[in-house]
Amino acid sequence: MAKEITGFIKLQIKAGAANPAPPIGPALGSKGLNIMDFCKQFNAATADKGGKVLPVVITVYSDKSFSFQVKQPPVAISVKEAAHVERGSAEPNRKKVGTITWDQVKEIAQNKMPDLNCFTLKSAMSMVAGTARSLGIKVEGAMPENL
C-alpha cells in the first residue's frame, strides 16, 4: 500500500551545499523530518551541478519519511549566466545590462522544458525571452520561424 502524503515543501538550495541552517532546518524540522538525512541525500544527488541554485520539491509522508525531486535551475539564473551578468537591470525598460542570442534562448528553453507549463518549444522560448526582457537583457534579432 502506498504511503500517505501529508505535505510538500518547496525550497531553492545551492547544489551540494545543503546544511541544517535556515531555511532548510526550520522548514524540515516543522514537519518532523530528519534534517541531516535530507542534507546528505541532497548533497550526494547534486554534487555534479557545481553550486547552482536548484529548486527542490520535498514530499513529506505520514511516517515522517520523505522523497525529493530536484528541478532545473530557474530561468532567470540561466539567462544571467548566458549573458555573463551578475544581476538584472534596475530599470529593464530603459537600461539594458547584456544581450543573448536566440540560440542561447533555445538551449535554456530545452533544458527547462520539463518544469515549464507549456507544450511547444516556441512557447518555452517566448517565456525565456520574456524573462530576459524583464531582467533588462536584450535578445538579439527576431525569433526564428522554423521551430
mmCIF file of N, CA, C and O in Angstrom, residues 1-56:
data_model
loop_
_atom_site.group_PDB
_atom_site.id
_atom_site.type_symbol
_atom_site.label_atom_id
_atom_site.label_comp_id
_atom_site.label_asym_id
_atom_site.label_seq_id
_atom_site.Cartn_x
_atom_site.Cartn_y
_atom_site.Cartn_z
ATOM 1 N N MET A 1 0.834 -1.176 0.000
ATOM 2 C CA MET A 1 0.000 0.000 0.000
ATOM 3 C C MET A 1 0.886 1.249 0.000
ATOM 4 O O MET A 1 1.923 1.298 0.651
ATOM 5 N N ALA A 2 0.479 2.262 -0.727
ATOM 6 C CA ALA A 2 1.262 3.486 -0.845
ATOM 7 C C ALA A 2 1.196 4.292 0.454
ATOM 8 O O ALA A 2 0.208 4.258 1.174
ATOM 9 N N LYS A 3 2.275 5.029 0.707
ATOM 10 C CA LYS A 3 2.317 5.876 1.890
ATOM 11 C C LYS A 3 1.404 7.079 1.698
ATOM 12 O O LYS A 3 1.226 7.569 0.582
ATOM 13 N N GLU A 4 0.879 7.577 2.792
ATOM 14 C CA GLU A 4 0.003 8.748 2.727
ATOM 15 C C GLU A 4 0.854 10.018 2.741
ATOM 16 O O GLU A 4 1.718 10.202 3.603
ATOM 17 N N ILE A 5 0.607 10.889 1.779
ATOM 18 C CA ILE A 5 1.342 12.153 1.679
ATOM 19 C C ILE A 5 0.690 13.162 2.613
ATOM 20 O O ILE A 5 -0.524 13.374 2.571
ATOM 21 N N THR A 6 1.530 13.789 3.465
ATOM 22 C CA THR A 6 0.994 14.786 4.388
ATOM 23 C C THR A 6 1.326 16.210 3.968
ATOM 24 O O THR A 6 0.762 17.148 4.526
ATOM 25 N N GLY A 7 2.247 16.389 3.038
ATOM 26 C CA GLY A 7 2.569 17.749 2.603
ATOM 27 C C GLY A 7 3.741 17.811 1.656
ATOM 28 O O GLY A 7 4.421 16.805 1.391
ATOM 29 N N PHE A 8 3.960 19.023 1.148
ATOM 30 C CA PHE A 8 5.076 19.295 0.250
ATOM 31 C C PHE A 8 5.846 20.493 0.786
ATOM 32 O O PHE A 8 5.253 21.404 1.383
ATOM 33 N N ILE A 9 7.152 20.492 0.564
ATOM 34 C CA ILE A 9 7.996 21.634 0.921
ATOM 35 C C ILE A 9 8.755 22.016 -0.335
ATOM 36 O O ILE A 9 9.386 21.157 -0.967
ATOM 37 N N LYS A 10 8.689 23.294 -0.708
ATOM 38 C CA LYS A 10 9.415 23.777 -1.875
ATOM 39 C C LYS A 10 10.517 24.719 -1.408
ATOM 40 O O LYS A 10 10.244 25.690 -0.694
ATOM 41 N N LEU A 11 11.749 24.417 -1.800
ATOM 42 C CA LEU A 11 12.907 25.228 -1.426
ATOM 43 C C LEU A 11 13.793 25.448 -2.629
ATOM 44 O O LEU A 11 13.727 24.697 -3.609
ATOM 45 N N GLN A 12 14.649 26.474 -2.547
ATOM 46 C CA GLN A 12 15.705 26.672 -3.536
ATOM 47 C C GLN A 12 17.028 26.607 -2.781
ATOM 48 O O GLN A 12 17.272 27.418 -1.881
ATOM 49 N N ILE A 13 17.858 25.623 -3.154
ATOM 50 C CA ILE A 13 19.087 25.342 -2.415
ATOM 51 C C ILE A 13 20.252 25.273 -3.396
ATOM 52 O O ILE A 13 20.100 24.754 -4.505
ATOM 53 N N LYS A 14 21.422 25.766 -2.971
ATOM 54 C CA LYS A 14 22.617 25.635 -3.800
ATOM 55 C C LYS A 14 23.013 24.176 -3.885
ATOM 56 O O LYS A 14 23.017 23.453 -2.881
ATOM 57 N N ALA A 15 23.357 23.740 -5.088
ATOM 58 C CA ALA A 15 23.714 22.340 -5.313
ATOM 59 C C ALA A 15 24.923 21.951 -4.472
ATOM 60 O O ALA A 15 25.937 22.658 -4.451
ATOM 61 N N GLY A 16 24.816 20.834 -3.775
ATOM 62 C CA GLY A 16 25.923 20.307 -2.985
ATOM 63 C C GLY A 16 26.213 21.088 -1.715
ATOM 64 O O GLY A 16 27.214 20.839 -1.057
ATOM 65 N N ALA A 17 25.357 22.054 -1.346
ATOM 66 C CA ALA A 17 25.650 22.898 -0.193
ATOM 67 C C ALA A 17 24.496 22.952 0.809
ATOM 68 O O ALA A 17 24.331 23.943 1.506
ATOM 69 N N ALA A 18 23.711 21.894 0.896
ATOM 70 C CA ALA A 18 22.608 21.875 1.862
ATOM 71 C C ALA A 18 23.169 21.666 3.264
ATOM 72 O O ALA A 18 24.037 20.827 3.481
ATOM 73 N N ASN A 19 22.695 22.470 4.217
ATOM 74 C CA ASN A 19 23.085 22.308 5.615
ATOM 75 C C ASN A 19 21.870 22.596 6.496
ATOM 76 O O ASN A 19 20.889 23.153 6.029
ATOM 77 N N PRO A 20 21.925 22.226 7.776
ATOM 78 C CA PRO A 20 20.744 22.373 8.626
ATOM 79 C C PRO A 20 20.399 23.816 9.016
ATOM 80 O O PRO A 20 19.424 24.044 9.716
ATOM 81 N N ALA A 21 21.150 24.772 8.563
ATOM 82 C CA ALA A 21 20.862 26.176 8.865
ATOM 83 C C ALA A 21 19.607 26.620 8.113
ATOM 84 O O ALA A 21 19.161 25.952 7.185
ATOM 85 N N PRO A 22 19.025 27.756 8.516
ATOM 86 C CA PRO A 22 17.861 28.259 7.775
ATOM 87 C C PRO A 22 18.219 28.483 6.310
ATOM 88 O O PRO A 22 19.361 28.831 6.028
ATOM 89 N N PRO A 23 17.327 28.267 5.391
ATOM 90 C CA PRO A 23 15.908 27.971 5.527
ATOM 91 C C PRO A 23 15.595 26.472 5.603
ATOM 92 O O PRO A 23 14.451 26.106 5.838
ATOM 93 N N ILE A 24 16.586 25.619 5.408
ATOM 94 C CA ILE A 24 16.329 24.173 5.334
ATOM 95 C C ILE A 24 15.910 23.593 6.682
ATOM 96 O O ILE A 24 14.914 22.887 6.784
ATOM 97 N N GLY A 25 16.663 23.881 7.721
ATOM 98 C CA GLY A 25 16.396 23.319 9.044
ATOM 99 C C GLY A 25 14.992 23.595 9.556
ATOM 100 O O GLY A 25 14.262 22.661 9.901
ATOM 101 N N PRO A 26 14.580 24.861 9.623
ATOM 102 C CA PRO A 26 13.228 25.142 10.126
ATOM 103 C C PRO A 26 12.116 24.550 9.250
ATOM 104 O O PRO A 26 11.101 24.091 9.773
ATOM 105 N N ALA A 27 12.312 24.564 7.931
ATOM 106 C CA ALA A 27 11.278 24.040 7.032
ATOM 107 C C ALA A 27 11.076 22.536 7.240
ATOM 108 O O ALA A 27 9.943 22.053 7.301
ATOM 109 N N LEU A 28 12.179 21.794 7.355
ATOM 110 C CA LEU A 28 12.069 20.347 7.546
ATOM 111 C C LEU A 28 11.723 19.990 8.987
ATOM 112 O O LEU A 28 10.980 19.040 9.238
ATOM 113 N N GLY A 29 12.264 20.742 9.939
ATOM 114 C CA GLY A 29 12.011 20.473 11.352
ATOM 115 C C GLY A 29 10.549 20.649 11.715
ATOM 116 O O GLY A 29 10.015 19.911 12.552
ATOM 117 N N SER A 30 9.878 21.615 11.102
ATOM 118 C CA SER A 30 8.468 21.845 11.417
ATOM 119 C C SER A 30 7.586 20.674 10.974
ATOM 120 O O SER A 30 6.504 20.477 11.512
ATOM 121 N N LYS A 31 8.074 19.895 10.002
ATOM 122 C CA LYS A 31 7.328 18.712 9.539
ATOM 123 C C LYS A 31 7.793 17.435 10.230
ATOM 124 O O LYS A 31 7.285 16.352 9.969
ATOM 125 N N GLY A 32 8.827 17.545 11.088
ATOM 126 C CA GLY A 32 9.323 16.395 11.831
ATOM 127 C C GLY A 32 10.249 15.488 11.038
ATOM 128 O O GLY A 32 10.394 14.320 11.357
ATOM 129 N N LEU A 33 10.911 16.032 10.000
ATOM 130 C CA LEU A 33 11.808 15.216 9.171
ATOM 131 C C LEU A 33 13.228 15.243 9.707
ATOM 132 O O LEU A 33 13.633 16.174 10.410
ATOM 133 N N ASN A 34 14.005 14.226 9.351
ATOM 134 C CA ASN A 34 15.409 14.162 9.720
ATOM 135 C C ASN A 34 16.187 15.108 8.798
ATOM 136 O O ASN A 34 16.382 14.824 7.619
ATOM 137 N N ILE A 35 16.655 16.223 9.343
ATOM 138 C CA ILE A 35 17.292 17.278 8.553
ATOM 139 C C ILE A 35 18.623 16.807 7.973
ATOM 140 O O ILE A 35 18.896 17.013 6.787
ATOM 141 N N MET A 36 19.441 16.169 8.770
ATOM 142 C CA MET A 36 20.763 15.737 8.293
ATOM 143 C C MET A 36 20.640 14.656 7.215
ATOM 144 O O MET A 36 21.438 14.611 6.290
ATOM 145 N N ASP A 37 19.653 13.802 7.340
ATOM 146 C CA ASP A 37 19.436 12.771 6.333
ATOM 147 C C ASP A 37 19.118 13.415 4.983
ATOM 148 O O ASP A 37 19.665 13.023 3.948
ATOM 149 N N PHE A 38 18.234 14.440 4.990
ATOM 150 C CA PHE A 38 17.923 15.147 3.754
ATOM 151 C C PHE A 38 19.164 15.831 3.192
ATOM 152 O O PHE A 38 19.440 15.754 1.986
ATOM 153 N N CYS A 39 19.923 16.525 4.046
ATOM 154 C CA CYS A 39 21.112 17.259 3.585
ATOM 155 C C CYS A 39 22.113 16.320 2.914
ATOM 156 O O CYS A 39 22.643 16.638 1.844
ATOM 157 N N LYS A 40 22.352 15.151 3.513
ATOM 158 C CA LYS A 40 23.293 14.185 2.937
ATOM 159 C C LYS A 40 22.790 13.673 1.586
ATOM 160 O O LYS A 40 23.551 13.605 0.623
ATOM 161 N N GLN A 41 21.512 13.320 1.506
ATOM 162 C CA GLN A 41 20.957 12.805 0.246
ATOM 163 C C GLN A 41 20.964 13.876 -0.838
ATOM 164 O O GLN A 41 21.320 13.604 -1.986
ATOM 165 N N PHE A 42 20.592 15.112 -0.491
ATOM 166 C CA PHE A 42 20.556 16.204 -1.473
ATOM 167 C C PHE A 42 21.958 16.528 -1.969
ATOM 168 O O PHE A 42 22.180 16.686 -3.179
ATOM 169 N N ASN A 43 22.919 16.621 -1.065
ATOM 170 C CA ASN A 43 24.300 16.935 -1.459
ATOM 171 C C ASN A 43 24.884 15.845 -2.349
ATOM 172 O O ASN A 43 25.598 16.142 -3.308
ATOM 173 N N ALA A 44 24.567 14.585 -2.062
ATOM 174 C CA ALA A 44 25.051 13.493 -2.900
ATOM 175 C C ALA A 44 24.407 13.541 -4.289
ATOM 176 O O ALA A 44 25.076 13.297 -5.298
ATOM 177 N N ALA A 45 23.125 13.871 -4.349
ATOM 178 C CA ALA A 45 22.411 13.889 -5.630
ATOM 179 C C ALA A 45 22.804 15.079 -6.502
ATOM 180 O O ALA A 45 22.691 15.009 -7.726
ATOM 181 N N THR A 46 23.257 16.168 -5.892
ATOM 182 C CA THR A 46 23.547 17.386 -6.657
ATOM 183 C C THR A 46 25.017 17.759 -6.673
ATOM 184 O O THR A 46 25.361 18.883 -7.047
ATOM 185 N N ALA A 47 25.886 16.850 -6.292
ATOM 186 C CA ALA A 47 27.313 17.165 -6.230
ATOM 187 C C ALA A 47 27.877 17.568 -7.590
ATOM 188 O O ALA A 47 28.825 18.352 -7.669
ATOM 189 N N ASP A 48 27.311 17.058 -8.676
ATOM 190 C CA ASP A 48 27.837 17.331 -10.016
ATOM 191 C C ASP A 48 27.297 18.622 -10.633
ATOM 192 O O ASP A 48 27.716 19.015 -11.714
ATOM 193 N N LYS A 49 26.393 19.327 -9.966
ATOM 194 C CA LYS A 49 25.763 20.521 -10.542
ATOM 195 C C LYS A 49 26.585 21.799 -10.349
ATOM 196 O O LYS A 49 26.237 22.839 -10.877
ATOM 197 N N GLY A 50 27.629 21.762 -9.555
ATOM 198 C CA GLY A 50 28.554 22.881 -9.455
ATOM 199 C C GLY A 50 28.048 24.136 -8.768
ATOM 200 O O GLY A 50 28.324 25.232 -9.215
ATOM 201 N N GLY A 51 27.315 24.039 -7.684
ATOM 202 C CA GLY A 51 26.933 25.207 -6.901
ATOM 203 C C GLY A 51 25.808 26.050 -7.461
ATOM 204 O O GLY A 51 25.583 27.159 -6.995
ATOM 205 N N LYS A 52 25.083 25.574 -8.457
ATOM 206 C CA LYS A 52 23.942 26.325 -8.988
ATOM 207 C C LYS A 52 22.775 26.242 -8.007
ATOM 208 O O LYS A 52 22.626 25.267 -7.290
ATOM 209 N N VAL A 53 21.937 27.266 -7.994
ATOM 210 C CA VAL A 53 20.742 27.253 -7.167
ATOM 211 C C VAL A 53 19.710 26.367 -7.860
ATOM 212 O O VAL A 53 19.388 26.573 -9.027
ATOM 213 N N LEU A 54 19.218 25.371 -7.128
ATOM 214 C CA LEU A 54 18.267 24.414 -7.698
ATOM 215 C C LEU A 54 16.978 24.377 -6.886
ATOM 216 O O LEU A 54 17.029 24.265 -5.661
ATOM 217 N N PRO A 55 15.828 24.460 -7.545
ATOM 218 C CA PRO A 55 14.571 24.255 -6.836
ATOM 219 C C PRO A 55 14.410 22.769 -6.497
ATOM 220 O O PRO A 55 14.781 21.904 -7.282
ATOM 221 N N VAL A 56 13.882 22.504 -5.323
ATOM 222 C CA VAL A 56 13.642 21.121 -4.913
ATOM 223 C C VAL A 56 12.253 21.047 -4.278
ATOM 224 O O VAL A 56 11.849 21.942 -3.543
#
